[in-house]
C-alpha cells in the first residue's frame, strides 16, 4: 500500500494549498472549501460543478439534495461512495450557487488537474455542463451540447491511463424535474464499470 500512502500525501498537499488559496474571490464568502472525497485508487472519478449550501457547511462534496440523487444513481450500479472518487471544478461555493465564472474555472481547475493525475481513474464521469466542457477540452474532445452527448462514452488516450470520458446531466436536474431521474439512471447504466 505504498502507492496509496504516496497518493494520500499528495492529496493532503492539495488540501493545504486549497485551504490557503486566494486565487479568486470565492474564498472570501465560502465557509469551507470542498476538496473531494473517496477512494484514491478509484477506477471511476466523478466531477461536479461547485459546492452548494450544504457542501459549504460540511466541507464535503454532494451531501445535499443533489447528493441524495447521486447516491441513488451510484447504488443503481452497485457502488458506494468508498468505491469512487468525487470532486468539483470549483472548490469554494459561489454566492447563491451562481454559475462558475470562466476566470474562476481557469484559476481553480489546476487543483482538479492535480487530483486527476493522483487518482488516475480509468473512467471520468462529468456531472453537468461546466464539468463536461472543461474535461472534454482538457482531453482534446469536441465540445457538444449536453443534451446531445449525455450518456455517451468517448475513448481517450493519454499518459495518465484514462480511457473513457462520459458526460451526464447534473443530478440536481432531477430535484426540479422528476422526469430527469429516468434519464440519469439510463445514462448511469451505460457506465462501463470495471
Ligand atoms: N453540486 C455540485 O456540483 N457539487 C457538489 O458538491 C454539490 C452540488
Ligand atoms: Fe482558490 Fe478555487 Fe477557492 Fe477560488 S474557488 S479561492 S481558485 S480554491
mmCIF file of C-alpha atoms and ligand atoms in Angstrom:
data_model
loop_
_atom_site.group_PDB
_atom_site.id
_atom_site.type_symbol
_atom_site.label_atom_id
_atom_site.label_comp_id
_atom_site.label_asym_id
_atom_site.label_seq_id
_atom_site.Cartn_x
_atom_site.Cartn_y
_atom_site.Cartn_z
ATOM 1 C CA UNK A 1 0.000 0.000 0.000
ATOM 2 C CA UNK A 2 2.999 2.243 -0.519
ATOM 3 C CA UNK A 3 1.249 3.724 -3.537
ATOM 4 C CA UNK A 4 -1.804 4.667 -1.504
ATOM 5 C CA UNK A 5 0.316 6.366 1.163
ATOM 6 C CA UNK A 6 2.024 8.380 -1.532
ATOM 7 C CA UNK A 7 -1.321 9.324 -3.048
ATOM 8 C CA UNK A 8 -2.597 10.392 0.370
ATOM 9 C CA UNK A 9 0.439 12.544 0.925
ATOM 10 C CA UNK A 10 -0.028 14.251 -2.443
ATOM 11 C CA UNK A 11 -3.752 14.770 -1.839
ATOM 12 C CA UNK A 12 -3.073 16.267 1.590
ATOM 13 C CA UNK A 13 -0.728 18.722 -0.035
ATOM 14 C CA UNK A 14 -3.513 19.818 -2.377
ATOM 15 C CA UNK A 15 -5.844 20.173 0.617
ATOM 16 C CA UNK A 16 -3.383 22.555 2.254
ATOM 17 C CA UNK A 17 -2.999 24.541 -0.946
ATOM 18 C CA UNK A 18 -6.762 24.864 -1.372
ATOM 19 C CA UNK A 19 -7.331 25.874 2.246
ATOM 20 C CA UNK A 20 -4.884 28.740 1.771
ATOM 21 C CA UNK A 21 -5.902 29.614 -1.773
ATOM 22 C CA UNK A 22 -6.859 33.182 -2.656
ATOM 23 C CA UNK A 23 -6.571 32.913 -6.405
ATOM 24 C CA UNK A 24 -10.129 34.026 -6.996
ATOM 25 C CA UNK A 25 -12.627 35.933 -4.861
ATOM 26 C CA UNK A 26 -14.627 32.919 -3.715
ATOM 27 C CA UNK A 27 -12.515 32.219 -0.633
ATOM 28 C CA UNK A 28 -13.941 35.386 0.913
ATOM 29 C CA UNK A 29 -17.534 34.172 1.014
ATOM 30 C CA UNK A 30 -17.165 30.437 1.497
ATOM 31 C CA UNK A 31 -17.335 28.687 4.880
ATOM 32 C CA UNK A 32 -15.329 25.592 3.982
ATOM 33 C CA UNK A 33 -13.611 24.573 0.791
ATOM 34 C CA UNK A 34 -14.748 21.246 -0.650
ATOM 35 C CA UNK A 35 -11.745 19.427 -1.993
ATOM 36 C CA UNK A 36 -13.107 15.995 -2.857
ATOM 37 C CA UNK A 37 -13.715 12.641 -1.268
ATOM 38 C CA UNK A 38 -13.484 8.953 -1.929
ATOM 39 C CA UNK A 39 -11.140 6.191 -2.923
ATOM 40 C CA UNK A 40 -7.758 7.416 -4.131
ATOM 41 C CA UNK A 41 -7.405 4.211 -6.172
ATOM 42 C CA UNK A 42 -10.858 4.515 -7.755
ATOM 43 C CA UNK A 43 -11.320 3.433 -11.351
ATOM 44 C CA UNK A 44 -14.254 5.790 -11.601
ATOM 45 C CA UNK A 45 -13.929 9.512 -10.898
ATOM 46 C CA UNK A 46 -16.907 11.880 -10.906
ATOM 47 C CA UNK A 47 -16.555 15.605 -11.445
ATOM 48 C CA UNK A 48 -19.259 18.052 -10.384
ATOM 49 C CA UNK A 49 -19.523 21.797 -10.609
ATOM 50 C CA UNK A 50 -19.084 23.570 -7.272
ATOM 51 C CA UNK A 51 -20.119 23.224 -3.629
ATOM 52 C CA UNK A 52 -23.666 24.263 -2.749
ATOM 53 C CA UNK A 53 -25.101 25.339 0.606
ATOM 54 C CA UNK A 54 -24.758 22.011 2.442
ATOM 55 C CA UNK A 55 -21.381 21.159 0.931
ATOM 56 C CA UNK A 56 -20.024 24.541 2.024
ATOM 57 C CA UNK A 57 -21.191 23.910 5.595
ATOM 58 C CA UNK A 58 -19.850 20.369 5.767
ATOM 59 C CA UNK A 59 -16.778 20.692 3.583
ATOM 60 C CA UNK A 60 -17.767 17.556 1.649
ATOM 61 C CA UNK A 61 -18.986 17.037 -1.910
ATOM 62 C CA UNK A 62 -22.569 16.138 -2.809
ATOM 63 C CA UNK A 63 -24.124 15.988 0.664
ATOM 64 C CA UNK A 64 -27.288 17.994 -0.117
ATOM 65 C CA UNK A 65 -30.302 17.164 -2.282
ATOM 66 C CA UNK A 66 -28.272 16.531 -5.427
ATOM 67 C CA UNK A 67 -26.076 14.254 -3.308
ATOM 68 C CA UNK A 68 -29.073 12.108 -2.373
ATOM 69 C CA UNK A 69 -29.835 11.579 -6.032
ATOM 70 C CA UNK A 70 -26.190 10.918 -6.727
ATOM 71 C CA UNK A 71 -26.192 8.165 -4.082
ATOM 72 C CA UNK A 72 -29.238 6.544 -5.688
ATOM 73 C CA UNK A 73 -27.517 6.636 -9.065
ATOM 74 C CA UNK A 74 -24.397 5.063 -7.615
ATOM 75 C CA UNK A 75 -26.452 2.417 -5.893
ATOM 76 C CA UNK A 76 -28.075 1.514 -9.211
ATOM 77 C CA UNK A 77 -24.595 0.431 -10.303
ATOM 78 C CA UNK A 78 -23.995 -1.456 -7.061
ATOM 79 C CA UNK A 79 -21.444 1.150 -5.978
ATOM 80 C CA UNK A 80 -20.842 3.111 -2.788
ATOM 81 C CA UNK A 81 -19.013 6.373 -2.171
ATOM 82 C CA UNK A 82 -15.975 4.412 -0.943
ATOM 83 C CA UNK A 83 -15.667 2.792 -4.382
ATOM 84 C CA UNK A 84 -15.362 6.030 -6.316
ATOM 85 C CA UNK A 85 -13.785 9.475 -6.034
ATOM 86 C CA UNK A 86 -15.736 12.684 -6.421
ATOM 87 C CA UNK A 87 -14.549 16.275 -6.723
ATOM 88 C CA UNK A 88 -15.780 19.532 -8.203
ATOM 89 C CA UNK A 89 -14.322 22.006 -10.654
ATOM 90 C CA UNK A 90 -14.572 24.826 -8.102
ATOM 91 C CA UNK A 91 -13.529 24.166 -4.534
ATOM 92 C CA UNK A 92 -15.318 27.154 -2.977
ATOM 93 C CA UNK A 93 -19.048 27.860 -3.134
ATOM 94 C CA UNK A 94 -20.136 30.645 -5.474
ATOM 95 C CA UNK A 95 -22.521 33.052 -3.675
ATOM 96 C CA UNK A 96 -26.156 31.915 -4.046
ATOM 97 C CA UNK A 97 -24.949 28.965 -6.132
ATOM 98 C CA UNK A 98 -24.491 31.138 -9.191
ATOM 99 C CA UNK A 99 -22.738 29.616 -12.184
ATOM 100 C CA UNK A 100 -18.940 29.457 -12.074
ATOM 101 C CA UNK A 101 -17.177 32.246 -13.954
ATOM 102 C CA UNK A 102 -14.727 31.362 -16.697
ATOM 103 C CA UNK A 103 -11.999 33.132 -14.709
ATOM 104 C CA UNK A 104 -12.774 31.096 -11.578
ATOM 105 C CA UNK A 105 -12.659 27.828 -13.509
ATOM 106 C CA UNK A 106 -9.353 28.830 -15.019
ATOM 107 C CA UNK A 107 -7.849 29.530 -11.601
ATOM 108 C CA UNK A 108 -9.301 26.598 -9.712
ATOM 109 C CA UNK A 109 -9.097 23.769 -12.237
ATOM 110 C CA UNK A 110 -5.392 23.444 -11.549
ATOM 111 C CA UNK A 111 -6.324 21.634 -8.331
ATOM 112 C CA UNK A 112 -8.691 19.311 -10.159
ATOM 113 C CA UNK A 113 -5.988 18.577 -12.723
ATOM 114 C CA UNK A 114 -3.650 17.568 -9.913
ATOM 115 C CA UNK A 115 -6.342 15.370 -8.356
ATOM 116 C CA UNK A 116 -6.920 13.611 -11.667
ATOM 117 C CA UNK A 117 -3.234 12.878 -12.015
ATOM 118 C CA UNK A 118 -3.060 11.472 -8.488
ATOM 119 C CA UNK A 119 -6.089 9.219 -8.850
ATOM 120 C CA UNK A 120 -5.549 8.228 -12.482
ATOM 121 C CA UNK A 121 -9.004 6.724 -12.923
ATOM 122 C CA UNK A 122 -9.969 4.580 -15.914
ATOM 123 C CA UNK A 123 -13.198 6.487 -16.457
ATOM 124 C CA UNK A 124 -14.119 10.113 -15.790
ATOM 125 C CA UNK A 125 -17.807 10.945 -15.473
ATOM 126 C CA UNK A 126 -18.698 14.629 -15.646
ATOM 127 C CA UNK A 127 -21.833 15.907 -13.938
ATOM 128 C CA UNK A 128 -23.338 18.946 -15.650
ATOM 129 C CA UNK A 129 -22.299 21.190 -18.484
ATOM 130 C CA UNK A 130 -19.443 23.091 -16.797
ATOM 131 C CA UNK A 131 -17.582 19.932 -15.807
ATOM 132 C CA UNK A 132 -18.293 18.422 -19.195
ATOM 133 C CA UNK A 133 -16.951 21.431 -21.107
ATOM 134 C CA UNK A 134 -13.778 21.576 -19.026
ATOM 135 C CA UNK A 135 -12.957 17.867 -19.227
ATOM 136 C CA UNK A 136 -13.783 17.443 -22.920
ATOM 137 C CA UNK A 137 -11.476 20.302 -23.780
ATOM 138 C CA UNK A 138 -8.738 19.019 -21.477
ATOM 139 C CA UNK A 139 -8.773 15.658 -23.249
ATOM 140 C CA UNK A 140 -8.969 17.142 -26.739
ATOM 141 C CA UNK A 141 -12.558 16.176 -27.444
ATOM 142 C CA UNK A 142 -15.045 18.305 -29.324
ATOM 143 C CA UNK A 143 -17.418 20.192 -27.103
ATOM 144 C CA UNK A 144 -21.075 19.406 -27.747
ATOM 145 C CA UNK A 145 -24.350 20.269 -26.116
ATOM 146 C CA UNK A 146 -25.020 18.135 -23.065
ATOM 147 C CA UNK A 147 -28.463 17.312 -24.492
ATOM 148 C CA UNK A 148 -26.739 15.660 -27.443
ATOM 149 C CA UNK A 149 -23.924 13.854 -25.743
ATOM 150 C CA UNK A 150 -25.128 12.762 -22.310
ATOM 151 C CA UNK A 151 -24.606 9.078 -21.616
ATOM 152 C CA UNK A 152 -22.170 8.534 -24.491
ATOM 153 C CA UNK A 153 -18.721 7.101 -23.825
ATOM 154 C CA UNK A 154 -15.755 8.732 -25.541
ATOM 155 C CA UNK A 155 -12.466 6.887 -25.764
ATOM 156 C CA UNK A 156 -9.395 8.956 -24.978
ATOM 157 C CA UNK A 157 -5.718 8.244 -24.979
ATOM 158 C CA UNK A 158 -3.274 9.991 -22.645
ATOM 159 C CA UNK A 159 -0.295 9.357 -20.427
ATOM 160 C CA UNK A 160 -2.483 9.232 -17.314
ATOM 161 C CA UNK A 161 -4.118 5.996 -18.443
ATOM 162 C CA UNK A 162 -7.603 7.496 -18.538
ATOM 163 C CA UNK A 163 -9.552 5.507 -21.108
ATOM 164 C CA UNK A 164 -13.042 6.912 -21.200
ATOM 165 C CA UNK A 165 -14.951 10.123 -20.629
ATOM 166 C CA UNK A 166 -18.688 10.217 -20.234
ATOM 167 C CA UNK A 167 -20.889 13.274 -19.634
ATOM 168 C CA UNK A 168 -24.070 13.222 -17.569
ATOM 169 C CA UNK A 169 -26.666 15.791 -16.687
ATOM 170 C CA UNK A 170 -26.090 17.236 -13.241
ATOM 171 C CA UNK A 171 -28.037 15.165 -10.644
ATOM 172 C CA UNK A 172 -29.607 18.431 -9.372
ATOM 173 C CA UNK A 173 -31.790 18.496 -12.524
ATOM 174 C CA UNK A 174 -33.811 15.651 -11.027
ATOM 175 C CA UNK A 175 -34.631 17.767 -7.971
ATOM 176 C CA UNK A 176 -36.659 20.204 -10.083
ATOM 177 C CA UNK A 177 -37.638 17.884 -12.946
ATOM 178 C CA UNK A 178 -38.513 14.370 -11.720
ATOM 179 C CA UNK A 179 -38.608 13.048 -15.310
ATOM 180 C CA UNK A 180 -34.860 13.537 -15.473
ATOM 181 C CA UNK A 181 -34.262 10.833 -12.901
ATOM 182 C CA UNK A 182 -35.034 8.192 -15.533
ATOM 183 C CA UNK A 183 -32.616 9.804 -17.979
ATOM 184 C CA UNK A 184 -29.895 9.895 -15.334
ATOM 185 C CA UNK A 185 -30.497 6.268 -14.370
ATOM 186 C CA UNK A 186 -30.324 5.194 -18.001
ATOM 187 C CA UNK A 187 -27.115 7.160 -18.559
ATOM 188 C CA UNK A 188 -25.542 5.722 -15.432
ATOM 189 C CA UNK A 189 -26.312 2.227 -16.719
ATOM 190 C CA UNK A 190 -24.104 2.951 -19.696
ATOM 191 C CA UNK A 191 -21.049 3.451 -17.455
ATOM 192 C CA UNK A 192 -18.849 0.521 -18.190
ATOM 193 C CA UNK A 193 -17.899 -0.275 -14.577
ATOM 194 C CA UNK A 194 -14.620 -2.152 -14.481
HETATM 195 N N1 LIG B 1 -23.365 20.231 -6.880
HETATM 196 C C1 LIG B 1 -22.106 20.055 -7.307
HETATM 197 O O1 LIG B 1 -21.796 20.228 -8.470
HETATM 198 N N2 LIG B 1 -21.196 19.668 -6.429
HETATM 199 C C2 LIG B 1 -21.480 19.445 -5.142
HETATM 200 O O2 LIG B 1 -20.567 19.079 -4.400
HETATM 201 C C3 LIG B 1 -22.803 19.625 -4.730
HETATM 202 C C4 LIG B 1 -23.737 20.019 -5.609
HETATM 203 FE FE1 LIG B 2 -8.897 29.168 -4.802
HETATM 204 FE FE2 LIG B 2 -10.584 27.650 -6.163
HETATM 205 FE FE3 LIG B 2 -11.345 28.707 -3.865
HETATM 206 FE FE4 LIG B 2 -11.028 30.275 -5.975
HETATM 207 S S1 LIG B 2 -12.543 28.623 -5.775
HETATM 208 S S2 LIG B 2 -10.278 30.687 -3.910
HETATM 209 S S3 LIG B 2 -9.296 29.278 -7.010
HETATM 210 S S4 LIG B 2 -9.732 27.187 -4.147
#
